[in-house]
Amino acid sequence: MTGYASAQLELPRATPQSDFKADSRTSRIGLEIRSVNNRFLDLSLRLPEELRQHEPALRECVGQQIRRGKVELRLWIEQAGTTALPQPSAALLQRLNSLQDSIHAWLPGAVALSVADVIRLSSQESEGGKAQTDTAQADEIMALALQALQQLRSARAREGARLVLMLSDRLAQLRTLAAQAQPLVPQLVEQQKKRFLERWQEALAVGGSTAPEAAHERALTEATAFAIRIDVAEELTRLDSHLIEIERLLGKGGECGKRLDFMIQELHREANTLGAKSATLELSRISMDMKVLIEQMREQVQNIE
């Protein structure tokens, strides 16, 4: 089923455990997830490189919540007011200056630290605090994913309710067609029986050698064989049984898409047999109308989880 959901979360970028100045600016993490119809779960993730480590957890999270559909999940991060270079604090600069004096005391010829060296050392220092935030970031991303998935499931549930109404309408139409087909066969058999008798009576009037009793018996035998050949009572009974099962599944809810798909195949089989046994245009029309309705149901059932 189709659906769309998104969620965003702002995270403070303060790093109190490092030697850098605390930064009260925030970064924003956003997650979008959308799904379209598909018979199986086809999941694709679009993640920035800095968040790629969360892909296995996100795949597992989505797989636990969604069973069918072509699902696309996009995760993005937006840094608010970031600067290209870190800004070392006074404490870090004092420490570097003290270390440089100690080194020059032992190695007078050592080259003094340049601005580029200080920036490089500052960047390396900032990496120490990054690992400590990975776990917190993972928890925030999983919470964000669950929030978006809940919204998506709600959207899909609303679409599922509309699909149930559509399928129920098609089931009612199939029952109407089956009711129209039910009396056609006995009427046709009776008409064919009279036609056989008239043909044998005409043959006897011309001067046939068969006795009237034998001719009558032969006509009844032909009519019986014809009735057996065109009898669709078994097909209509099975079709009604399938309709009852589909109604039960729709009323029960839950994960029933694959079972509904199988039941639709069985409905199509009975409608085909009904058309193959048809001996009248009316019965052929009913079979064709049934197959049109069943095909409409098949297209939607393949989208139900």
GROMACS .gro file of C-alpha atoms in nm:
model
  305
    1MET     CA    1   0.000   0.000   0.000
    2THR     CA    2   0.105   0.356  -0.052
    3GLY     CA    3   0.195   0.602   0.219
    4TYR     CA    4   0.430   0.882   0.320
    5ALA     CA    5   0.565   1.002   0.654
    6SER     CA    6   0.843   1.227   0.778
    7ALA     CA    7   0.992   1.326   1.111
    8GLN     CA    8   1.260   1.570   1.221
    9LEU     CA    9   1.462   1.621   1.536
   10GLU     CA   10   1.697   1.900   1.645
   11LEU     CA   11   2.008   1.796   1.834
   12PRO     CA   12   2.230   2.031   2.038
   13ARG     CA   13   2.592   2.038   1.926
   14ALA     CA   14   2.742   2.123   2.263
   15THR     CA   15   3.065   1.935   2.347
   16PRO     CA   16   3.122   1.997   2.718
   17GLN     CA   17   3.379   1.719   2.760
   18SER     CA   18   3.619   1.857   2.499
   19ASP     CA   19   3.862   2.147   2.520
   20PHE     CA   20   3.660   2.346   2.268
   21LYS     CA   21   3.417   2.622   2.342
   22ALA     CA   22   3.063   2.491   2.401
   23ASP     CA   23   2.850   2.544   2.089
   24SER     CA   24   2.480   2.600   2.157
   25ARG     CA   25   2.386   2.584   1.792
   26THR     CA   26   2.182   2.282   1.680
   27SER     CA   27   2.191   2.029   1.400
   28ARG     CA   28   1.877   1.883   1.253
   29ILE     CA   29   1.821   1.518   1.159
   30GLY     CA   30   1.535   1.440   0.926
   31LEU     CA   31   1.386   1.112   0.808
   32GLU     CA   32   1.141   1.054   0.523
   33ILE     CA   33   0.982   0.724   0.435
   34ARG     CA   34   0.744   0.646   0.154
   35SER     CA   35   0.595   0.326   0.018
   36VAL     CA   36   0.420   0.225  -0.301
   37ASN     CA   37   0.245  -0.094  -0.400
   38ASN     CA   38   0.452  -0.408  -0.434
   39ARG     CA   39   0.393  -0.779  -0.373
   40PHE     CA   40   0.704  -0.814  -0.157
   41LEU     CA   41   0.914  -0.589   0.066
   42ASP     CA   42   1.161  -0.395  -0.149
   43LEU     CA   43   1.353  -0.160   0.080
   44SER     CA   44   1.601   0.104  -0.037
   45LEU     CA   45   1.787   0.343   0.195
   46ARG     CA   46   1.945   0.677   0.108
   47LEU     CA   47   2.184   0.780   0.383
   48PRO     CA   48   2.467   1.035   0.401
   49GLU     CA   49   2.812   0.886   0.453
   50GLU     CA   50   2.837   1.012   0.812
   51LEU     CA   51   2.519   0.814   0.900
   52ARG     CA   52   2.591   0.502   0.695
   53GLN     CA   53   2.670   0.297   1.007
   54HIS     CA   54   2.301   0.309   1.103
   55GLU     CA   55   2.184   0.126   0.789
   56PRO     CA   56   2.164  -0.230   0.937
   57ALA     CA   57   1.961  -0.110   1.236
   58LEU     CA   58   1.727   0.089   1.012
   59ARG     CA   59   1.672  -0.209   0.782
   60GLU     CA   60   1.585  -0.429   1.077
   61CYS     CA   61   1.352  -0.164   1.218
   62VAL     CA   62   1.162  -0.124   0.891
   63GLY     CA   63   1.144  -0.501   0.834
   64GLN     CA   64   0.979  -0.548   1.172
   65GLN     CA   65   0.708  -0.294   1.092
   66ILE     CA   66   0.637  -0.347   0.721
   67ARG     CA   67   0.598  -0.673   0.531
   68ARG     CA   68   0.504  -0.567   0.176
   69GLY     CA   69   0.562  -0.266  -0.044
   70LYS     CA   70   0.838  -0.082  -0.226
   71VAL     CA   71   0.973   0.131   0.058
   72GLU     CA   72   1.222   0.414   0.029
   73LEU     CA   73   1.378   0.564   0.341
   74ARG     CA   74   1.586   0.882   0.328
   75LEU     CA   75   1.785   1.007   0.625
   76TRP     CA   76   1.958   1.344   0.619
   77ILE     CA   77   2.143   1.567   0.859
   78GLU     CA   78   2.167   1.943   0.842
   79GLN     CA   79   2.428   2.132   1.039
   80ALA     CA   80   2.308   2.471   1.155
   81GLY     CA   81   2.570   2.746   1.121
   82THR     CA   82   2.868   2.512   1.103
   83THR     CA   83   3.217   2.645   1.040
   84ALA     CA   84   3.478   2.476   0.830
   85LEU     CA   85   3.748   2.497   1.096
   86PRO     CA   86   3.732   2.414   1.469
   87GLN     CA   87   3.789   2.692   1.722
   88PRO     CA   88   4.031   2.576   1.996
   89SER     CA   89   3.969   2.703   2.348
   90ALA     CA   90   4.217   2.896   2.558
   91ALA     CA   91   4.281   2.586   2.771
   92LEU     CA   92   4.390   2.388   2.468
   93LEU     CA   93   4.616   2.668   2.344
   94GLN     CA   94   4.779   2.695   2.687
   95ARG     CA   95   4.842   2.323   2.693
   96LEU     CA   96   4.998   2.325   2.347
   97ASN     CA   97   5.219   2.622   2.441
   98SER     CA   98   5.336   2.442   2.757
   99LEU     CA   99   5.416   2.129   2.558
  100GLN     CA  100   5.608   2.333   2.301
  101ASP     CA  101   5.818   2.499   2.574
  102SER     CA  102   5.900   2.159   2.723
  103ILE     CA  103   6.008   2.025   2.385
  104HIS     CA  104   6.223   2.330   2.311
  105ALA     CA  105   6.394   2.286   2.648
  106TRP     CA  106   6.518   1.943   2.534
  107LEU     CA  107   6.532   2.011   2.161
  108PRO     CA  108   6.621   2.375   2.098
  109GLY     CA  109   6.620   2.321   1.723
  110ALA     CA  110   6.264   2.191   1.706
  111VAL     CA  111   6.034   2.383   1.467
  112ALA     CA  112   5.766   2.591   1.637
  113LEU     CA  113   5.398   2.502   1.592
  114SER     CA  114   5.229   2.672   1.300
  115VAL     CA  115   4.864   2.777   1.277
  116ALA     CA  116   4.799   2.477   1.050
  117ASP     CA  117   4.951   2.245   1.312
  118VAL     CA  118   4.726   2.389   1.583
  119ILE     CA  119   4.415   2.347   1.365
  120ARG     CA  120   4.513   1.988   1.280
  121LEU     CA  121   4.567   1.902   1.645
  122SER     CA  122   4.237   2.068   1.731
  123SER     CA  123   4.055   1.851   1.476
  124GLN     CA  124   4.212   1.535   1.616
  125GLU     CA  125   4.113   1.640   1.966
  126SER     CA  126   3.752   1.689   1.862
  127GLU     CA  127   3.729   1.331   1.735
  128GLY     CA  128   3.751   1.205   2.094
  129GLY     CA  129   3.409   1.347   2.177
  130LYS     CA  130   3.250   1.216   1.857
  131ALA     CA  131   3.260   0.850   1.961
  132GLN     CA  132   3.085   0.933   2.285
  133THR     CA  133   2.787   1.078   2.093
  134ASP     CA  134   2.745   0.784   1.850
  135THR     CA  135   2.529   0.581   2.088
  136ALA     CA  136   2.306   0.878   2.170
  137GLN     CA  137   2.277   0.960   1.801
  138ALA     CA  138   2.178   0.600   1.719
  139ASP     CA  139   1.905   0.610   1.983
  140GLU     CA  140   1.773   0.938   1.844
  141ILE     CA  141   1.770   0.804   1.488
  142MET     CA  142   1.588   0.486   1.591
  143ALA     CA  143   1.329   0.692   1.780
  144LEU     CA  144   1.289   0.909   1.470
  145ALA     CA  145   1.247   0.601   1.249
  146LEU     CA  146   0.983   0.452   1.480
  147GLN     CA  147   0.794   0.780   1.482
  148ALA     CA  148   0.790   0.799   1.101
  149LEU     CA  149   0.700   0.430   1.069
  150GLN     CA  150   0.407   0.477   1.304
  151GLN     CA  151   0.280   0.761   1.086
  152LEU     CA  152   0.331   0.548   0.774
  153ARG     CA  153   0.144   0.253   0.922
  154SER     CA  154  -0.144   0.484   1.014
  155ALA     CA  155  -0.157   0.612   0.656
  156ARG     CA  156  -0.147   0.258   0.520
  157ALA     CA  157  -0.419   0.154   0.765
  158ARG     CA  158  -0.646   0.429   0.634
  159GLU     CA  159  -0.582   0.313   0.279
  160GLY     CA  160  -0.645  -0.046   0.389
  161ALA     CA  161  -0.987   0.054   0.524
  162ARG     CA  162  -1.072   0.203   0.185
  163LEU     CA  163  -0.952  -0.116   0.012
  164VAL     CA  164  -1.177  -0.326   0.237
  165LEU     CA  165  -1.477  -0.119   0.126
  166MET     CA  166  -1.383  -0.166  -0.238
  167LEU     CA  167  -1.330  -0.541  -0.200
  168SER     CA  168  -1.656  -0.579  -0.010
  169ASP     CA  169  -1.838  -0.405  -0.295
  170ARG     CA  170  -1.680  -0.643  -0.549
  171LEU     CA  171  -1.775  -0.942  -0.335
  172ALA     CA  172  -2.137  -0.825  -0.330
  173GLN     CA  173  -2.134  -0.793  -0.710
  174LEU     CA  174  -1.990  -1.143  -0.745
  175ARG     CA  175  -2.268  -1.281  -0.524
  176THR     CA  176  -2.525  -1.107  -0.743
  177LEU     CA  177  -2.376  -1.260  -1.057
  178ALA     CA  178  -2.366  -1.605  -0.896
  179ALA     CA  179  -2.732  -1.568  -0.802
  180GLN     CA  180  -2.811  -1.482  -1.165
  181ALA     CA  181  -2.623  -1.789  -1.289
  182GLN     CA  182  -2.785  -2.032  -1.044
  183PRO     CA  183  -3.123  -2.077  -1.221
  184LEU     CA  184  -2.984  -2.063  -1.575
  185VAL     CA  185  -2.859  -2.423  -1.586
  186PRO     CA  186  -3.187  -2.596  -1.488
  187GLN     CA  187  -3.373  -2.379  -1.736
  188LEU     CA  188  -3.123  -2.462  -2.007
  189VAL     CA  189  -3.139  -2.835  -1.932
  190GLU     CA  190  -3.518  -2.831  -1.953
  191GLN     CA  191  -3.507  -2.643  -2.282
  192GLN     CA  192  -3.251  -2.885  -2.422
  193LYS     CA  193  -3.460  -3.184  -2.306
  194LYS     CA  194  -3.763  -3.051  -2.493
  195ARG     CA  195  -3.547  -2.985  -2.796
  196PHE     CA  196  -3.416  -3.345  -2.796
  197LEU     CA  197  -3.769  -3.484  -2.764
  198GLU     CA  198  -3.892  -3.268  -3.051
  199ARG     CA  199  -3.604  -3.384  -3.269
  200TRP     CA  200  -3.673  -3.751  -3.196
  201GLN     CA  201  -4.044  -3.704  -3.257
  202GLU     CA  202  -3.969  -3.542  -3.590
  203ALA     CA  203  -3.742  -3.831  -3.678
  204LEU     CA  204  -4.016  -4.083  -3.590
  205ALA     CA  205  -4.271  -3.892  -3.797
  206VAL     CA  206  -4.045  -3.915  -4.101
  207GLY     CA  207  -4.044  -4.293  -4.058
  208GLY     CA  208  -3.763  -4.391  -3.830
  209SER     CA  209  -3.722  -4.754  -3.720
  210THR     CA  210  -3.676  -4.677  -3.350
  211ALA     CA  211  -3.967  -4.751  -3.115
  212PRO     CA  212  -4.130  -4.449  -2.945
  213GLU     CA  213  -4.029  -4.570  -2.600
  214ALA     CA  214  -3.670  -4.616  -2.706
  215ALA     CA  215  -3.667  -4.277  -2.874
  216HIS     CA  216  -3.799  -4.114  -2.561
  217GLU     CA  217  -3.541  -4.295  -2.350
  218ARG     CA  218  -3.265  -4.188  -2.588
  219ALA     CA  219  -3.378  -3.826  -2.566
  220LEU     CA  220  -3.370  -3.840  -2.187
  221THR     CA  221  -3.022  -3.994  -2.193
  222GLU     CA  222  -2.895  -3.720  -2.424
  223ALA     CA  223  -3.051  -3.453  -2.203
  224THR     CA  224  -2.892  -3.607  -1.893
  225ALA     CA  225  -2.548  -3.616  -2.053
  226PHE     CA  226  -2.592  -3.255  -2.162
  227ALA     CA  227  -2.695  -3.155  -1.809
  228ILE     CA  228  -2.388  -3.320  -1.660
  229ARG     CA  229  -2.164  -3.150  -1.913
  230ILE     CA  230  -2.292  -2.799  -1.842
  231ASP     CA  231  -2.362  -2.834  -1.470
  232VAL     CA  232  -2.189  -2.553  -1.279
  233ALA     CA  233  -2.344  -2.612  -0.939
  234GLU     CA  234  -2.012  -2.735  -0.800
  235GLU     CA  235  -1.830  -2.430  -0.930
  236LEU     CA  236  -2.089  -2.194  -0.784
  237THR     CA  237  -2.070  -2.372  -0.450
  238ARG     CA  238  -1.692  -2.341  -0.436
  239LEU     CA  239  -1.712  -1.979  -0.549
  240ASP     CA  240  -1.952  -1.903  -0.265
  241SER     CA  241  -1.718  -2.076  -0.022
  242HIS     CA  242  -1.427  -1.863  -0.141
  243LEU     CA  243  -1.633  -1.546  -0.104
  244ILE     CA  244  -1.716  -1.639   0.255
  245GLU     CA  245  -1.348  -1.700   0.333
  246ILE     CA  246  -1.244  -1.368   0.180
  247GLU     CA  247  -1.507  -1.187   0.386
  248ARG     CA  248  -1.376  -1.361   0.697
  249LEU     CA  249  -1.018  -1.255   0.623
  250LEU     CA  250  -1.121  -0.896   0.560
  251GLY     CA  251  -1.313  -0.887   0.884
  252LYS     CA  252  -1.031  -1.045   1.080
  253GLY     CA  253  -0.767  -0.798   0.960
  254GLY     CA  254  -0.397  -0.839   1.034
  255GLU     CA  255  -0.148  -0.979   0.783
  256CYS     CA  256  -0.371  -1.151   0.527
  257GLY     CA  257  -0.243  -1.021   0.193
  258LYS     CA  258  -0.081  -1.344   0.072
  259ARG     CA  259  -0.379  -1.558   0.174
  260LEU     CA  260  -0.614  -1.316  -0.001
  261ASP     CA  261  -0.395  -1.339  -0.310
  262PHE     CA  262  -0.434  -1.718  -0.307
  263MET     CA  263  -0.812  -1.694  -0.262
  264ILE     CA  264  -0.837  -1.456  -0.559
  265GLN     CA  265  -0.656  -1.714  -0.773
  266GLU     CA  266  -0.915  -1.973  -0.670
  267LEU     CA  267  -1.199  -1.735  -0.757
  268HIS     CA  268  -1.048  -1.683  -1.100
  269ARG     CA  269  -1.024  -2.059  -1.149
  270GLU     CA  270  -1.395  -2.108  -1.076
  271ALA     CA  271  -1.495  -1.819  -1.304
  272ASN     CA  272  -1.287  -1.970  -1.587
  273THR     CA  273  -1.453  -2.309  -1.542
  274LEU     CA  274  -1.792  -2.142  -1.537
  275GLY     CA  275  -1.715  -1.982  -1.873
  276ALA     CA  276  -1.578  -2.307  -2.018
  277LYS     CA  277  -1.900  -2.493  -1.931
  278SER     CA  278  -2.121  -2.212  -2.056
  279ALA     CA  279  -2.386  -2.315  -2.309
  280THR     CA  280  -2.562  -1.979  -2.331
  281LEU     CA  281  -2.457  -1.623  -2.404
  282GLU     CA  282  -2.603  -1.513  -2.070
  283LEU     CA  283  -2.382  -1.753  -1.874
  284SER     CA  284  -2.079  -1.647  -2.078
  285ARG     CA  285  -2.155  -1.284  -1.999
  286ILE     CA  286  -2.180  -1.364  -1.628
  287SER     CA  287  -1.846  -1.546  -1.638
  288MET     CA  288  -1.682  -1.253  -1.816
  289ASP     CA  289  -1.824  -1.001  -1.569
  290MET     CA  290  -1.698  -1.218  -1.282
  291LYS     CA  291  -1.347  -1.227  -1.424
  292VAL     CA  292  -1.343  -0.849  -1.464
  293LEU     CA  293  -1.439  -0.804  -1.098
  294ILE     CA  294  -1.190  -1.066  -0.983
  295GLU     CA  295  -0.910  -0.899  -1.179
  296GLN     CA  296  -0.994  -0.567  -1.013
  297MET     CA  297  -0.971  -0.741  -0.677
  298ARG     CA  298  -0.642  -0.908  -0.768
  299GLU     CA  299  -0.477  -0.572  -0.846
  300GLN     CA  300  -0.566  -0.439  -0.502
  301VAL     CA  301  -0.514  -0.756  -0.298
  302GLN     CA  302  -0.150  -0.775  -0.410
  303ASN     CA  303  -0.097  -0.447  -0.227
  304ILE     CA  304  -0.245  -0.557   0.105
  305GLU     CA  305   0.004  -0.653   0.373
   0.00000   0.00000   0.00000
